[in-house]
Amino acid sequence: MSDEAMIVDRGYRTYDGPRSGVVGAVRSVAWHSMRSVLGIGRPARHKILPVMAVLIAYLPALVFVGIAVLLPVDLVGKGVIPSYADYTGFIGLVIVLFCGLVAPEVLVGDRRNGMFGLYLSTPLRRDTYLVAKILAVMATLMMVTLGPPLLLLIAYTFEGSGPGGVGNWLVLLVRIVASGVVISAVFAVVSLAAASLTDRRAFASVGVILVLLGSNVVMGALIVKAGVSSTLGVLDLLGMPFELVQRIYGQPGGFPKMSVLLVAGANAAWATLGGVVIWYRYRRLAINP
Amino acid sequence: MTGVVVPRRERHPVGVVATFVITYRVFLRQIVTRSRLVALGVLGGLVILVGWAVGVSGPTTKHPEPLTRGVDLTINLGLTVVVPVVALVFAAGVLGDAREDGTLVYLWLRPLRRWPLALGAYFSALTVIAPLTIIPVVVSAALIDNSSDLVVAALLASAVAVVGYTGLFVLLGTLLRRSIVWGLAYIIIWEDIASGLGRVAARLSIRGYAGSVLTDQTGVVVDSFDLSRSWGIIVPLVVAVVAVALTSLRLDRVDVA
Amino acid sequence: MMHAVTVIATRGLTVQFGAERALDELDVTIPSGVTGLVGANGAGKTTLMSIVLGLRPPTSGSIEVLGMDPRSQGHLIRAFVGYAPERNLLPGDMRAVDFVRHLSEVRGLPRDEARNRASDSLWLVGLGEERFRAIGSLSTGQRQRVKLAQAIAADPRLVLLDEPTDGLDPVQRDEMLALIRQINDEFGIDVVLSSHVLEEVERVCDSIVALDAGRLVASGPLQDLIAGDEGIEVELVDIADRPGSIDQVVAALSARGLSIARDGSVITVVGPDADAVADATRDAVADAGARLGRMSSRRRTLEDLFMEGS
Amino acid sequence: MVQAINVSKIFGDVVAVADVSFSIGPGVTALLGPNGAGKSTLFRMLCGLTPPSRGQVAILGSDARHDREVRGRIGLVGQEEGLFDRLSARRFVEIAAATHGMVDPARVAAEVLAEVEIDPDDPKPVGAYSKGMRQRVKVATGLVNDPDVLVLDEPLAGLDPVQRRRMITLFHRLGDEGRCVLVSSHVLDEVARIGSRVLVIAQGRLTAAGDYRALRNMMDDRPHRIRLLVDNPRALAARLIAGGTAMAVRVEGESVVADTLDVDRFGRSVAPLARDAGVRLREVVPLDDDLESVFRYLVERR
């Protein structure tokens, strides 16, 4: 011990370092929204549902890996186990549920608890705020759209039933990543658009799920049972992103008569429409001030 | 303190029937809002529209018979989406919203028995849910195949589902704060995914029983919906009764905001 | 700490909402220090704050905040301006420290810096012990402090506080006003606070801007605005063993030719010479054997200012 | 009529109410305390809306949470709960009357609404009412069953001074009729008018209970501090001490800060003392005599 006494001033200090600006603000809001929707840093009851949904999304992948390890037969090749392209569609309902959990939580909460007004008093504006929110939902959705196929790829590769050759392996990786990103982007914007319409989180969840599931069941019934032209499938908000995934893997899915361009166009159109709806809702949304 | 003698107003104990009638009317008034009716009415209209489209089109290769198409649509659209979701929105809201916005105290802190109060909540929800779901499901079934078998089956099956789901979700509203979100998770994870996986799971879902009523009545065979009609009707009824009883017990223990 | 002498300056600032003029040709200069923005509800206080933050463009006129124009440099201004909104609405299930840290990050601080400063500013507002609690479990007074902490955490040059004492009880209000004073005196942050309670503005502000229905009623240093001698105010206490002692004091002072205003047991004495008034009052009280409760020279108050302005 | 025995309420690790005991009978009692002191939680426990974590509450001898009969004899006017927003005031109060089993609920509703000065024939839904009107409608629902125990949480919030006065008159009338009226407030100057019996709660603990004037007098035993602005502070300070008017004095520039135990004597002697000493009094300001400081004293002394 030095015999000189010292008093450290714990008072207010100034900060003269760099400030990260709008990009940093977007990153921070997106990161914060993701954490909050997964219940990180919040009481345990907020963690149960998202964790459950994520687990259910990974469960089939784990089972398939287990089967592949135990049985020597190539079940994927024989079509018994869903392929990489089929996997997202296979867990489609979980993805719908996840959209219904994530989008309202990310968007509606801020309007009810005053965060939206506070955010606008920071370097963010309405547009940059919404970009942050879309990024947050996209990134969260990728946990269930991108994660499981990646897990399959890695596990199958180690187990020995992965794609042969580095080239094929890389192509497959690109396909997995591309389809994960695209499908998350479309679902993110569409779910946020549905969620932006109401101020109550619970009804936003109902809305997101009704829009995705309802359009899917209705279009399915019309095409399969009423024999309506399968082009009407462009109105299937759940089917179109999954169809696009199939096309990224270079194979037709449930809508073989549609051209790749039409499928891609339908997805782009829905994403654009969703963006327009969100912007329309938020353009004049009253805040205090 | 000087006690001034003041004539007190006349009163009599509130009977079971009066409790039911009062709570039924109050709750009914609270859950019916225009935006909910419009949004879910549109959903019902859509169901009828699909029924009409399927009805007017000729046989397709996959479904040659109108009866099987009708059964299929009633299960996939009616019993899987419309009935549970509409039931959830109104039933979970009856006591759940009253707890959230603090109006429950106006019925709770009164000399009323709990069980007719729970029953009033249940029937007020049922009053809204039944027409919003049963009518579209039955009409769309009739538009596909107007044989009495399918119409009666659709009526019975959707009624059974409404009775069961309403009971479950009224209870859910008193148990959890974010009851609608939990209810959605239950509908998708349990009723849709799990009950599609196998017979045992189907027997633990309302949809399994309602679906069995439909298949047993029409004679159309659908996987996992293989129970008899009487079981299909009795079990959801029992679920509703137990749920209302639990709701009434729960009301005794609830923290009123 | 040196700051620009002028924090906010407006010229001909006008905001039109449909047929209603929220702000009408406003020319104000807000200097360094604590400035009170006073006026009734709907006078245009919140509208002015939102224009300062660049959240709303003025219909006409110009405004400069920290030497920048909110219309083109809004995001820069908002990085250096802390803001605490009026509504007592905060995310209930976030911990106070996470809330403050997050908003500091959004205002541009690096992660470590934001974390440290969030803890520090919560300590400074007196929530050191409570910083890990969920905001929803805090009292109204503590939430007002959380709002203050998030406003100062990112080291702003200026903080805008909209009705910071709303909903507080007397003790909490005193503490809040002391904190606001401290923010300026010790941390060198300029403060603009809005309030409709004139008394607390008088207690804490260096200068004021008074608005009424969108128009400027008065602005300038508080001292200048409420200076002026308005006589002496004496509060006497009615005592049982000397009935009529108050009347006696009034009579004695009237006899000296001083002008008297009486409201119950409170007497206001005005005369040409302040010292003579003081002595006369003292003597009248002593002669009557009255009990003196309080005696003070009466200054102009903001209330007087508003009465004159409207 | 209303009793709390060692009542505590703990939310997680936050103690909202800590070991509170009291017993009150007919008449008006004011519950006083700052925001967040635990007043609302205490009221909710008394009425049975939430069980205490420890201890017991009783209204008319039993716990309203489990005694249907007792629930019929309570009127609660809470602070935060909403109303059935889409009903008219009359309909809303009528429902309250019906749930209490009152004979002719419509007439009862009209009577109690008149009592709080709301027009029973106003067709507007209560959702469109101002805060003050909503508050009065809530009070009306609390009166509908002729309650023996009436619990009102901040009933004066949102009312203007005239309405406050009328409401307080109503409380006193109800108290004189032999009912137990328990009213909370965080605004001090209301309390003296609400009731002479006071419970003070701070940080979840009961810090004072009893007659308001007795409490004031008890607090008058603490030293009072008075600041005097004068032209010759030393001369006045010496006189104040010499005559025993003040127990301690401090000279600060042009002012004298004096502590005294007897404000009455101080107030009577200060002017003659100053005159005799030839000292000019400019200001005499008690530093701790306003009600807010009384409140502060009660709340912060621990």
Coordinates of C-alpha atoms in Angstrom, one line a residue, chain D residues 92-274:
Chain D
F92 CA -72.4 0.8 -15.8
V93 CA -73.5 1.6 -12.3
E94 CA -76.7 -0.4 -12.9
I95 CA -74.6 -3.5 -13.5
A96 CA -72.7 -2.8 -10.3
A97 CA -76.1 -2.6 -8.5
A98 CA -77.4 -5.8 -10.0
T99 CA -74.2 -7.7 -9.1
H100 CA -74.8 -6.7 -5.5
G101 CA -78.4 -7.9 -5.7
M102 CA -79.9 -4.5 -5.1
V103 CA -83.6 -4.2 -5.5
D104 CA -84.4 -1.9 -8.5
P105 CA -80.8 -1.4 -9.8
A106 CA -81.9 1.3 -12.2
R107 CA -83.2 3.5 -9.4
V108 CA -80.2 2.9 -7.2
A109 CA -77.9 3.7 -10.1
A110 CA -79.7 7.1 -10.7
E111 CA -79.5 7.8 -7.0
V112 CA -75.7 7.2 -6.5
L113 CA -74.9 9.0 -9.8
A114 CA -76.8 12.0 -8.6
E115 CA -74.8 11.8 -5.4
V116 CA -71.5 12.2 -7.3
E117 CA -73.1 14.8 -9.6
I118 CA -73.2 12.8 -12.8
D119 CA -76.3 13.2 -15.0
P120 CA -77.8 9.7 -15.0
D121 CA -79.5 10.4 -18.4
D122 CA -76.3 11.2 -20.2
P123 CA -76.2 8.8 -23.1
K124 CA -72.4 9.2 -23.7
P125 CA -70.3 6.0 -23.1
V126 CA -68.0 6.3 -20.1
G127 CA -65.1 5.8 -22.4
A128 CA -65.6 9.3 -23.7
Y129 CA -65.7 10.8 -20.2
S130 CA -62.9 13.0 -18.8
K131 CA -60.6 11.7 -16.0
G132 CA -62.5 13.5 -13.3
M133 CA -65.9 12.2 -14.5
R134 CA -64.6 8.6 -14.8
Q135 CA -63.3 9.0 -11.3
R136 CA -66.8 10.0 -10.0
V137 CA -68.4 7.2 -11.9
K138 CA -66.1 4.8 -10.1
V139 CA -67.0 6.3 -6.8
A140 CA -70.7 5.8 -7.7
T141 CA -70.1 2.1 -8.3
G142 CA -68.4 2.0 -4.9
L143 CA -71.5 3.4 -3.2
V144 CA -74.1 1.3 -4.9
N145 CA -74.4 -1.3 -2.3
D146 CA -74.5 0.9 0.8
P147 CA -71.1 -0.5 1.8
D148 CA -70.1 -0.8 5.4
V149 CA -66.5 -0.5 4.3
L150 CA -65.6 1.9 1.5
V151 CA -62.0 1.8 0.3
L152 CA -61.0 4.6 -2.1
D153 CA -57.5 4.7 -3.7
E154 CA -56.6 8.3 -4.7
P155 CA -60.2 9.2 -5.3
L156 CA -59.5 12.9 -5.7
A157 CA -57.0 12.5 -8.5
G158 CA -58.2 14.3 -11.6
L159 CA -60.9 16.4 -9.8
D160 CA -60.9 20.1 -9.7
P161 CA -60.9 21.9 -6.3
V162 CA -64.7 22.3 -6.1
Q163 CA -65.3 18.7 -6.9
R164 CA -62.7 17.7 -4.4
R165 CA -64.4 19.6 -1.6
R166 CA -67.8 18.1 -2.5
M167 CA -66.2 14.6 -2.6
I168 CA -64.6 15.2 0.8
T169 CA -68.0 16.3 2.2
L170 CA -69.5 13.1 0.9
F171 CA -66.8 11.0 2.6
H172 CA -67.5 12.7 5.9
R173 CA -71.2 12.1 5.6
L174 CA -70.6 8.5 4.9
G175 CA -68.2 8.3 7.8
D176 CA -70.8 9.9 10.1
E177 CA -73.3 7.3 9.0
G178 CA -71.1 4.7 10.7
R179 CA -69.3 3.4 7.7
C180 CA -65.6 2.8 7.6
V181 CA -64.2 5.0 4.9
L182 CA -60.6 4.5 4.0
V183 CA -59.1 7.1 1.6
S184 CA -55.6 7.2 0.2
S185 CA -53.8 10.3 -1.1
H186 CA -50.3 11.4 -1.8
V187 CA -51.2 15.1 -1.7
L188 CA -50.7 16.4 1.7
D189 CA -52.9 19.4 2.0
E190 CA -55.9 17.2 1.1
V191 CA -55.3 14.9 4.0
A192 CA -56.0 17.4 6.8
R193 CA -59.4 17.8 5.2
I194 CA -60.1 14.2 4.5
G195 CA -59.9 12.9 7.9
S196 CA -58.5 13.4 11.3
R197 CA -57.3 9.8 11.6
V198 CA -54.2 9.2 9.5
L199 CA -52.1 6.2 8.6
V200 CA -48.8 7.1 7.0
I201 CA -47.0 4.5 4.9
A202 CA -43.6 4.8 3.4
Q203 CA -41.4 2.3 1.7
G204 CA -44.0 -0.3 2.5
R205 CA -43.9 0.3 6.2
L206 CA -46.4 2.0 8.5
T207 CA -44.5 5.0 9.8
A208 CA -47.2 6.8 11.7
A209 CA -50.8 6.2 12.8
G210 CA -53.3 8.2 14.8
D211 CA -54.9 11.6 15.0
Y212 CA -53.6 14.1 12.5
R213 CA -53.4 16.9 14.9
A214 CA -51.7 14.7 17.5
L215 CA -49.2 13.8 14.9
R216 CA -48.6 17.4 14.0
N217 CA -48.0 18.2 17.7
M218 CA -45.7 15.3 18.1
M219 CA -43.7 16.6 15.3
D220 CA -43.8 20.1 16.8
D221 CA -41.5 18.7 19.4
R222 CA -38.7 18.5 16.9
P223 CA -36.6 21.7 16.5
H224 CA -37.9 24.2 14.0
R225 CA -35.5 26.1 11.9
I226 CA -36.1 29.7 10.9
R227 CA -34.0 32.0 8.7
L228 CA -34.0 35.7 9.3
L229 CA -32.5 38.2 6.9
V230 CA -31.5 41.3 8.8
D231 CA -29.1 44.2 8.7
N232 CA -27.2 43.3 11.9
P233 CA -27.2 39.5 12.3
R234 CA -24.9 39.4 15.2
A235 CA -26.9 41.7 17.4
L236 CA -30.1 39.8 16.7
A237 CA -28.5 36.4 17.2
A238 CA -27.2 37.5 20.6
R239 CA -30.7 38.7 21.7
L240 CA -32.4 35.5 20.5
I241 CA -30.0 33.4 22.6
A242 CA -30.0 35.6 25.6
G243 CA -33.8 35.6 25.9
G244 CA -34.0 31.9 25.4
T245 CA -36.1 32.4 22.3
A246 CA -33.8 30.2 20.3
M247 CA -31.9 27.2 21.4
A248 CA -29.2 27.6 18.8
V249 CA -28.3 30.3 16.2
R250 CA -25.9 30.5 13.3
V251 CA -24.9 33.6 11.5
E252 CA -24.5 33.2 7.7
G253 CA -23.6 36.5 6.0
E254 CA -26.6 38.7 6.3
S255 CA -28.8 36.1 7.8
V256 CA -29.4 34.4 11.1
V257 CA -30.5 30.8 11.2
A258 CA -32.2 30.0 14.4
D259 CA -33.4 26.7 15.9
T260 CA -36.3 26.8 18.3
L261 CA -38.5 24.3 20.1
D262 CA -41.3 26.7 20.7
V263 CA -42.5 28.3 17.4
D264 CA -45.3 30.2 19.2
R265 CA -43.0 32.0 21.5
F266 CA -40.5 32.6 18.7
G267 CA -43.2 34.2 16.5
R268 CA -44.4 36.4 19.4
S269 CA -41.0 37.6 20.5
V270 CA -39.0 38.1 17.3
A271 CA -40.5 41.5 16.3
P272 CA -40.2 43.1 19.8
L273 CA -36.6 41.7 20.2
A274 CA -35.6 43.1 16.8

